[in-house]
Coordinates of C-alpha atoms in Angstrom, one line a residue:
X1 CA 37.2 -2.7 -25.2
X2 CA 35.6 -5.7 -26.8
X3 CA 37.5 -4.6 -30.2
X4 CA 40.6 -4.5 -28.1
X5 CA 40.2 -7.7 -26.5
X6 CA 39.1 -9.3 -29.8
X7 CA 42.5 -8.1 -31.2
X8 CA 44.3 -9.6 -28.5
X9 CA 42.8 -13.2 -29.3
X10 CA 39.9 -13.3 -26.6
X11 CA 37.0 -15.4 -27.6
X12 CA 33.4 -14.1 -27.1
X13 CA 32.9 -16.3 -24.0
X14 CA 35.8 -14.9 -22.4
X15 CA 35.1 -11.2 -23.1
X16 CA 32.3 -10.8 -20.2
X17 CA 34.6 -11.6 -17.4
X18 CA 37.5 -9.2 -18.7
X19 CA 34.9 -6.2 -19.3
X20 CA 33.3 -6.9 -15.8
X21 CA 37.0 -6.8 -14.1
X22 CA 37.8 -3.7 -16.4
X23 CA 34.4 -1.9 -15.2
X24 CA 35.0 -2.6 -11.7
X25 CA 38.7 -1.7 -11.4
X26 CA 39.1 1.1 -13.8
X27 CA 35.5 2.6 -13.8
X28 CA 34.6 2.1 -10.1
X29 CA 31.3 0.3 -11.1
X30 CA 29.8 -2.2 -8.4
X31 CA 30.1 -5.7 -9.3
X32 CA 26.4 -6.8 -9.9
X33 CA 26.0 -3.7 -12.2
X34 CA 29.4 -4.6 -14.0
X35 CA 28.6 -8.0 -14.7
X36 CA 25.1 -7.1 -16.0
X37 CA 26.6 -4.6 -18.5
X38 CA 29.3 -6.9 -19.5
X39 CA 26.7 -9.2 -20.3
X40 CA 25.0 -6.6 -22.4
X41 CA 21.7 -6.8 -20.8
X42 CA 19.5 -4.0 -19.9
X43 CA 17.5 -4.3 -16.4
X44 CA 14.3 -5.6 -17.9
X45 CA 16.1 -8.2 -20.3
X46 CA 18.0 -9.4 -17.2
X47 CA 14.8 -9.8 -15.3
X48 CA 13.2 -11.9 -18.1
X49 CA 16.0 -14.1 -18.1
X50 CA 16.2 -14.3 -14.3
X51 CA 12.5 -15.5 -14.6
X52 CA 13.3 -18.0 -17.3
X53 CA 16.1 -19.4 -15.2
X54 CA 13.8 -20.1 -12.4
X55 CA 11.6 -22.0 -14.6
X56 CA 8.6 -19.6 -14.3
X57 CA 8.3 -16.7 -16.7
X58 CA 5.7 -15.1 -14.4
X59 CA 8.1 -15.5 -11.2
X60 CA 7.9 -11.7 -10.9
X61 CA 11.3 -10.1 -11.0
X62 CA 11.4 -7.0 -12.6
X63 CA 14.0 -4.8 -14.0
X64 CA 13.6 -2.0 -11.0
X65 CA 14.2 -4.9 -8.3
X66 CA 17.4 -5.7 -10.2
X67 CA 18.4 -2.0 -10.1
X68 CA 17.4 -2.0 -6.3
X69 CA 19.9 -4.9 -6.1
X70 CA 22.5 -2.9 -7.7
X71 CA 22.3 0.0 -5.3
X72 CA 22.5 -2.2 -2.1
X73 CA 24.4 -1.5 0.4
X74 CA 24.2 2.4 -0.1
X75 CA 20.7 2.1 -0.5
X76 CA 18.0 -0.1 -2.4
X77 CA 17.5 -3.5 -1.4
X78 CA 19.9 -6.5 -0.2
X79 CA 19.9 -9.5 -2.5
X80 CA 19.5 -12.9 -1.3
X81 CA 22.0 -15.4 -1.7
X82 CA 19.2 -17.5 -3.8
X83 CA 18.7 -14.2 -5.9
X84 CA 22.6 -13.8 -6.5
X85 CA 23.0 -17.7 -7.6
X86 CA 20.2 -17.0 -10.2
X87 CA 21.9 -13.7 -11.5
X88 CA 25.3 -15.4 -11.7
X89 CA 23.6 -18.0 -14.1
X90 CA 22.2 -15.0 -16.2
X91 CA 25.5 -13.3 -16.2
X92 CA 27.4 -16.4 -16.7
X93 CA 29.5 -16.1 -13.3
X94 CA 29.7 -17.3 -10.0
X95 CA 27.3 -15.8 -7.3
X96 CA 30.5 -14.9 -5.2
X97 CA 31.6 -12.4 -8.1
X98 CA 28.7 -10.3 -7.5
X99 CA 29.7 -9.3 -4.0
X100 CA 32.2 -6.7 -3.2
X101 CA 33.9 -5.8 0.0
X102 CA 31.3 -3.3 1.1
X103 CA 28.7 -6.0 0.1
X104 CA 30.4 -8.5 2.3
X105 CA 30.6 -6.0 5.3
X106 CA 26.9 -5.6 5.3
X107 CA 25.9 -9.4 4.6
X108 CA 24.0 -11.2 7.6
X109 CA 26.3 -13.5 9.4
X110 CA 24.4 -16.3 8.0
X111 CA 24.9 -15.4 4.4
X112 CA 28.7 -14.4 5.0
X113 CA 29.1 -18.1 6.6
X114 CA 27.5 -19.6 3.3
X115 CA 30.1 -17.3 1.2
X116 CA 32.8 -18.5 3.0
X117 CA 31.7 -22.4 3.0
X118 CA 31.1 -22.3 -0.9
X119 CA 34.0 -23.7 -2.3
X120 CA 33.6 -22.0 -5.8
X121 CA 36.0 -19.2 -6.8
X122 CA 34.9 -15.9 -7.9
X123 CA 35.6 -15.4 -11.6
X124 CA 36.5 -11.9 -10.6
X125 CA 36.0 -9.8 -7.5
X126 CA 38.2 -6.9 -7.6
X127 CA 37.2 -3.7 -5.7
X128 CA 37.6 -0.3 -7.6
X129 CA 40.8 1.2 -7.2
X130 CA 44.2 1.2 -9.1
X131 CA 44.4 -1.3 -12.2
X132 CA 45.2 -4.6 -11.0
X133 CA 45.4 -7.2 -13.7
X134 CA 43.5 -10.5 -12.9
X135 CA 44.4 -13.8 -14.3
X136 CA 41.5 -16.0 -15.2
X137 CA 42.3 -19.8 -14.6
X138 CA 40.4 -22.0 -16.9
X139 CA 37.9 -24.4 -15.4
X140 CA 38.4 -28.1 -16.2
X141 CA 35.6 -29.5 -18.2
X142 CA 34.6 -32.0 -15.6
X143 CA 33.9 -29.2 -13.2
X144 CA 31.8 -27.3 -15.6
X145 CA 28.0 -27.0 -14.2
X146 CA 29.2 -29.2 -11.3
X147 CA 27.1 -27.1 -8.9
X148 CA 24.3 -26.2 -11.2
X149 CA 22.1 -28.8 -9.8
X150 CA 22.6 -28.0 -6.3
X151 CA 22.1 -24.3 -7.2
X152 CA 19.0 -25.1 -8.8
X153 CA 17.5 -27.3 -6.2
X154 CA 18.3 -24.6 -3.5
X155 CA 15.7 -22.1 -5.5
X156 CA 13.0 -24.9 -4.8
X157 CA 13.5 -24.4 -1.0
X158 CA 11.0 -22.2 0.4
X159 CA 9.4 -21.5 3.6
X160 CA 5.7 -20.7 2.2
X161 CA 3.3 -22.9 0.5
X162 CA 0.0 -22.0 -1.4
X163 CA -2.1 -23.0 1.7
X164 CA -0.4 -20.6 3.9
X165 CA -1.0 -17.8 1.3
X166 CA -4.6 -18.7 0.8
X167 CA -4.8 -18.6 4.6
X168 CA -3.7 -15.1 4.9
X169 CA -5.6 -14.1 2.0
X170 CA -8.8 -15.4 3.4
X171 CA -8.1 -13.8 7.1
X172 CA -7.8 -10.4 5.3
X173 CA -11.1 -11.0 3.7
X174 CA -12.8 -12.2 6.8
X175 CA -11.6 -9.4 9.0
X176 CA -12.2 -6.6 6.4
X177 CA -15.9 -8.1 6.2
X178 CA -16.0 -8.3 10.1
X179 CA -15.2 -4.6 10.6
X180 CA -18.7 -3.4 9.9
X181 CA -20.1 -5.6 12.9
X182 CA -16.8 -5.8 14.9
X183 CA -15.2 -3.8 17.6
X184 CA -12.2 -1.9 15.8
X185 CA -9.8 -2.6 18.5
X186 CA -10.5 -6.5 18.0
X187 CA -10.3 -6.3 14.2
X188 CA -7.1 -4.3 14.9
X189 CA -5.5 -6.8 16.9
X190 CA -6.3 -9.6 14.8
X191 CA -4.7 -8.0 11.7
X192 CA -1.5 -7.3 13.6
X193 CA -1.4 -11.1 14.1
X194 CA -1.7 -11.4 10.2
X195 CA 1.0 -8.6 9.8
X196 CA 3.5 -10.4 12.3
X197 CA 2.8 -13.7 10.4
X198 CA 3.9 -12.0 7.2
X199 CA 6.8 -10.1 8.3
X200 CA 8.2 -13.5 9.7
X201 CA 7.5 -15.3 6.3
X202 CA 9.5 -12.6 4.6
X203 CA 12.7 -13.2 6.8
X204 CA 12.9 -16.7 5.0
X205 CA 13.2 -18.0 1.5
X206 CA 10.7 -17.8 -1.0
X207 CA 10.3 -18.1 -4.9
X208 CA 9.8 -14.9 -6.4
X209 CA 6.2 -15.0 -7.1
X210 CA 5.4 -16.1 -3.3
X211 CA 7.6 -13.1 -2.2
X212 CA 5.3 -10.9 -4.2
X213 CA 2.2 -12.5 -2.6
X214 CA 3.6 -11.9 0.8
X215 CA 4.4 -8.1 -0.2
X216 CA 0.9 -7.6 -1.4
X217 CA -0.5 -9.2 1.7
X218 CA 1.6 -7.2 3.6
X219 CA 0.3 -4.0 1.9
X220 CA -3.3 -4.8 2.3
X221 CA -3.0 -5.5 5.8
X222 CA -1.0 -2.7 6.8
X223 CA -3.4 -0.3 5.0
X224 CA -6.3 -1.9 6.7
X225 CA -4.8 -1.5 10.0
X226 CA -3.9 2.3 9.4
X227 CA -7.6 3.0 8.3
X228 CA -9.0 1.4 11.5
X229 CA -6.3 2.9 13.7
X230 CA -7.4 6.3 12.2
X231 CA -11.2 5.4 13.0
X232 CA -9.7 5.0 16.5
X233 CA -8.3 8.6 16.4
X234 CA -4.5 7.0 16.6
X235 CA -3.3 9.4 13.7
X236 CA 0.4 9.2 14.1
X237 CA 0.2 5.4 14.3
X238 CA -2.0 5.4 11.3
X239 CA 0.3 7.3 9.1
X240 CA 3.3 5.0 10.3
X241 CA 1.3 2.2 9.1
X242 CA 0.5 3.6 5.8
X243 CA 4.3 4.5 5.2
X244 CA 4.9 0.7 5.8
X245 CA 2.0 -0.1 3.6
X246 CA 3.4 2.0 0.5
X247 CA 6.7 0.5 1.1
X248 CA 5.2 -3.0 0.5
X249 CA 3.1 -2.0 -2.6
X250 CA 6.2 -0.5 -4.0
X251 CA 8.4 -3.4 -3.6
X252 CA 5.5 -5.4 -4.9
X253 CA 5.4 -3.3 -7.7
X254 CA 1.5 -3.7 -8.0
X255 CA -1.0 -1.0 -9.2
X256 CA -4.0 -2.5 -7.2
X257 CA -2.0 -2.4 -4.0
X258 CA -1.0 1.1 -4.6
X259 CA -4.7 1.9 -4.8
X260 CA -5.4 0.1 -1.5
X261 CA -2.7 2.4 0.2
X262 CA -3.8 5.7 -1.3
X263 CA -7.4 5.2 -0.4
X264 CA -6.3 4.6 3.0
X265 CA -3.7 7.6 3.3
X266 CA -6.3 10.0 1.7
X267 CA -8.8 8.8 4.4
X268 CA -6.3 9.2 7.3
X269 CA -5.1 12.4 6.2
X270 CA -8.5 13.9 5.8
X271 CA -9.7 12.9 9.5
X272 CA -6.4 14.1 10.8
X273 CA -7.0 17.6 9.5
X274 CA -5.0 17.6 6.4
X275 CA -7.6 18.0 3.6
X276 CA -5.5 19.4 0.8
X277 CA -3.0 16.3 1.4
X278 CA -5.8 14.1 1.4
X279 CA -7.1 15.2 -2.1
X280 CA -3.9 14.9 -3.7
X281 CA -3.3 11.5 -2.3
X282 CA -6.6 10.3 -3.7
X283 CA -5.9 11.9 -6.9
X284 CA -2.7 10.2 -7.3
X285 CA -4.3 6.9 -6.4
X286 CA -6.6 7.4 -9.7
X287 CA -3.2 7.3 -11.7
X288 CA -2.9 3.3 -10.9
X289 CA -5.3 1.9 -13.5
X290 CA -6.6 -1.4 -12.5
X291 CA -9.6 -2.1 -14.8
X292 CA -12.8 -3.1 -12.9
X293 CA -11.1 -4.7 -10.3
X294 CA -12.2 -1.7 -8.0
X295 CA -14.3 1.1 -8.7
X296 CA -12.9 4.7 -9.0
X297 CA -15.7 6.1 -6.8
X298 CA -13.8 5.9 -3.4
X299 CA -11.1 7.8 -4.5
X300 CA -12.7 10.4 -6.6
X301 CA -15.2 11.1 -3.6
X302 CA -11.9 11.3 -1.3
X303 CA -10.8 13.8 -3.7
X304 CA -13.7 15.8 -3.6
X305 CA -13.8 15.6 0.3
X306 CA -10.2 16.9 0.7
X307 CA -10.9 19.9 -1.4
X308 CA -13.8 20.6 0.4
X309 CA -12.0 21.3 3.8
X310 CA -10.5 24.5 1.9
X311 CA -13.7 25.3 0.3
X312 CA -12.1 24.9 -3.2
X313 CA -15.8 24.7 -4.6
X314 CA -14.7 24.3 -8.3
X315 CA -12.2 21.3 -7.4
X316 CA -15.3 19.9 -5.4
X317 CA -18.0 20.3 -8.0
X318 CA -15.3 18.9 -10.8
X319 CA -14.9 15.8 -8.7
X320 CA -18.6 15.1 -7.9
X321 CA -19.4 15.5 -11.4
X322 CA -17.0 12.9 -12.3
X323 CA -18.1 10.6 -9.9
X324 CA -21.9 11.1 -11.0
X325 CA -20.6 10.1 -14.4
X326 CA -19.4 6.8 -13.5
X327 CA -21.6 6.0 -10.1
X328 CA -23.5 2.7 -10.7
X329 CA -26.6 2.5 -8.4
X330 CA -26.5 -1.1 -8.3
X331 CA -22.8 -1.5 -7.4
X332 CA -22.1 -3.3 -4.2
X333 CA -19.1 -3.2 -2.2
X334 CA -18.7 -7.2 -2.5
X335 CA -15.5 -9.3 -3.5
X336 CA -12.1 -9.4 -2.1
X337 CA -11.8 -5.4 -1.9
X338 CA -14.9 -5.0 -0.1
X339 CA -13.2 -3.0 2.7
X340 CA -11.8 -0.2 0.2
X341 CA -14.6 -0.6 -2.2
X342 CA -17.4 1.5 -0.1
X343 CA -20.9 0.7 -0.1
X344 CA -23.6 2.9 -1.7
X345 CA -24.5 4.5 1.7
X346 CA -21.2 5.7 2.1
X347 CA -20.4 6.9 -1.3
X348 CA -23.5 9.2 -1.2
X349 CA -22.9 10.3 2.3
X350 CA -19.3 11.4 1.1
X351 CA -20.5 13.3 -2.0
X352 CA -23.2 15.1 0.4
X353 CA -20.5 16.3 3.0
X354 CA -18.4 17.7 0.2
X355 CA -21.4 19.5 -1.2
X356 CA -22.3 20.7 2.3
X357 CA -18.9 22.0 2.7
X358 CA -18.9 24.4 -0.3
X359 CA -22.6 25.9 0.6
X360 CA -24.4 23.5 -1.5
X361 CA -26.9 22.6 1.2
X362 CA -30.1 21.5 -1.1
X363 CA -27.6 19.3 -3.3
X364 CA -26.1 17.9 -0.2
X365 CA -29.7 17.0 1.5
X366 CA -30.4 15.0 -1.5
X367 CA -27.3 13.1 -1.2
X368 CA -27.9 12.4 2.4
X369 CA -31.4 11.2 1.8
X370 CA -30.1 8.7 -0.7
X371 CA -27.4 7.6 1.7
X372 CA -30.0 6.8 4.5
X373 CA -32.1 5.0 2.0
X374 CA -29.1 3.0 0.9
X375 CA -28.1 2.2 4.4
X376 CA -31.5 1.1 5.5
X377 CA -31.7 -1.5 2.5
X378 CA -28.5 -3.1 3.6
X379 CA -28.6 -6.2 5.6
X380 CA -27.7 -5.8 9.2
X381 CA -24.3 -7.4 8.8
X382 CA -23.4 -5.1 5.9
X383 CA -24.1 -1.9 7.9
X384 CA -21.3 0.0 9.3
X385 CA -22.3 1.2 12.5
X386 CA -21.1 4.6 12.5
X387 CA -22.9 5.5 9.3
X388 CA -26.4 6.1 10.9
X389 CA -25.0 8.7 13.5
X390 CA -23.0 10.4 10.7
X391 CA -25.6 10.9 8.1
X392 CA -28.1 12.1 11.1
X393 CA -25.1 14.6 12.1
X394 CA -24.7 16.0 8.5
X395 CA -28.3 15.8 7.6
X396 CA -28.7 18.2 10.6
X397 CA -26.2 20.4 9.7
X398 CA -27.6 20.7 6.3
X399 CA -30.9 21.8 7.5
X400 CA -29.2 24.4 9.7
X401 CA -28.1 25.8 6.5
X402 CA -31.4 26.0 5.1
X403 CA -32.6 27.7 8.2
X404 CA -34.5 24.7 9.4
X405 CA -33.8 24.4 12.9
X406 CA -36.6 22.0 13.8
X407 CA -35.3 19.7 11.0
X408 CA -31.9 19.7 12.5
X409 CA -33.4 18.8 16.0
X410 CA -35.7 15.9 14.4
X411 CA -32.1 14.6 13.1
X412 CA -30.0 15.0 16.2
X413 CA -32.3 14.4 19.0
X414 CA -32.5 10.6 18.2
X415 CA -28.5 10.5 19.0
X416 CA -28.8 11.7 22.4
X417 CA -30.4 8.6 23.5
X418 CA -27.3 6.2 22.1
X419 CA -24.0 5.6 23.5
X420 CA -21.7 7.6 21.4
X421 CA -18.6 6.6 23.4
X422 CA -18.3 3.3 21.3
X423 CA -18.4 5.4 18.0
X424 CA -15.3 6.0 15.8
X425 CA -13.4 9.1 16.3
X426 CA -14.9 10.8 13.4
X427 CA -18.2 10.7 14.8
X428 CA -16.9 12.4 17.9
X429 CA -15.4 15.1 15.7
X430 CA -18.7 15.8 13.8
X431 CA -20.6 16.0 16.9
X432 CA -18.0 18.9 17.9
X433 CA -18.7 20.6 14.8
X434 CA -22.3 20.2 14.9
X435 CA -22.4 21.7 18.4
X436 CA -20.4 24.6 17.4
X437 CA -22.8 25.3 14.5
X438 CA -25.9 25.4 16.9
X439 CA -23.9 27.8 19.3
X440 CA -22.9 30.0 16.7
X441 CA -24.3 33.6 16.1
X442 CA -27.0 32.6 13.9
X443 CA -28.8 30.2 16.4
X444 CA -27.2 31.8 19.8
X445 CA -30.8 33.2 20.8
X446 CA -32.7 30.0 20.0
X447 CA -33.5 27.8 23.1
X448 CA -33.8 24.6 21.0
X449 CA -30.4 25.3 19.4
X450 CA -29.0 26.0 22.8
X451 CA -30.2 23.2 24.5
X452 CA -29.1 20.7 21.6
X453 CA -25.6 22.3 21.6
X454 CA -25.5 21.6 25.6
X455 CA -26.7 18.0 25.3
X456 CA -24.2 17.4 22.5
X457 CA -21.2 18.7 24.5
X458 CA -22.4 16.5 27.5
X459 CA -22.7 13.4 25.5
X460 CA -19.0 13.9 24.0
X461 CA -17.9 14.8 27.8
X462 CA -19.6 11.4 29.2
X463 CA -17.6 9.7 26.4
X464 CA -14.2 11.3 28.0
X465 CA -13.8 13.8 25.0

């Protein structure tokens, strides 16, 4: 078509508009895609030029986001008016040319009003259908670029500043650290406030980098909420929150965010009874390489724990071997990702539970011993309250596998003097498992086992379970 237009005397500058018109009318291609193709730009090159127009090469626009803009309104993401104005400058057209009738029918009332209030005339805006030649009027030189400054200034208008973003990140860090020593419901409620603030800000206008920061905050906040809701046994709610978190991470197109979410998803899946799904989610999380920003240990151990639920011994042993090869005994779970980057006591506890589930009781007992030692070395504010009963319960189970009922009783009896009602859902679940094992055929005739099982079930009943 360019050859035909050149033969007819069209200049290079006039060709894109005629090519876009032909693609829209004769090929049925939506306007935003048509104009990009007419400008001979790939998605990635268009994104690069978009960032250059905003004046920030790191602004965050990606080819995948432009593709999502092109899929709307059937699917994908609705482009903001500000984004359309930048794309129009990249393609050398007007922003109104990038909207077809179906787009206009789905625009929010505010954007449609701005469309009608704008006096700029689209260079071409035909809908797919029978060929209808369009006449492109020459633009007087005096008017060329007349609205460019206004358009550029519009891009600087934002409802977010660095102080707000820093405040949101700070809140997440504080609440993540507070979870070890604060009631889960209280932390969940405060995270919900952060989540609401993020959602409200995203409804406004930001620069691309600010939008990405908000998406990252939303991903982390929702994943943390899902994790905590799971600890409270609210698994349907947890799964919904993790779905929201994953959506945020996809739009942010950030590997670390995807790791946060996969870690939370794997945890929730395991404790809600779907071990194989947990293992697969954890394995997928490892595909997102983020250097040394977060250790692989939590995801590898989650993978092992997931496979242990179906006694997949070889997969469990393979995962434990991978973890052992990277385990750093001096690694602390500090920094911005402390919430997901679990402490040493929890790492060894997870390894022990996986080994115990596939019949490796002696190895499991060694891991539980290391977990207890690491737990006792932590400062009080760094200890997760649930670890003490969890280590005791599973250490007791390991002793039972080794035919050591007295050793199991020594671990379990101190729990009976505590209030288990305040413990997370997984503690209650493991108390039930231990009670069932004590009441099983192997220990049915042992008075000590029978009394322990009855006491454990009583403790659960007193907690309303």
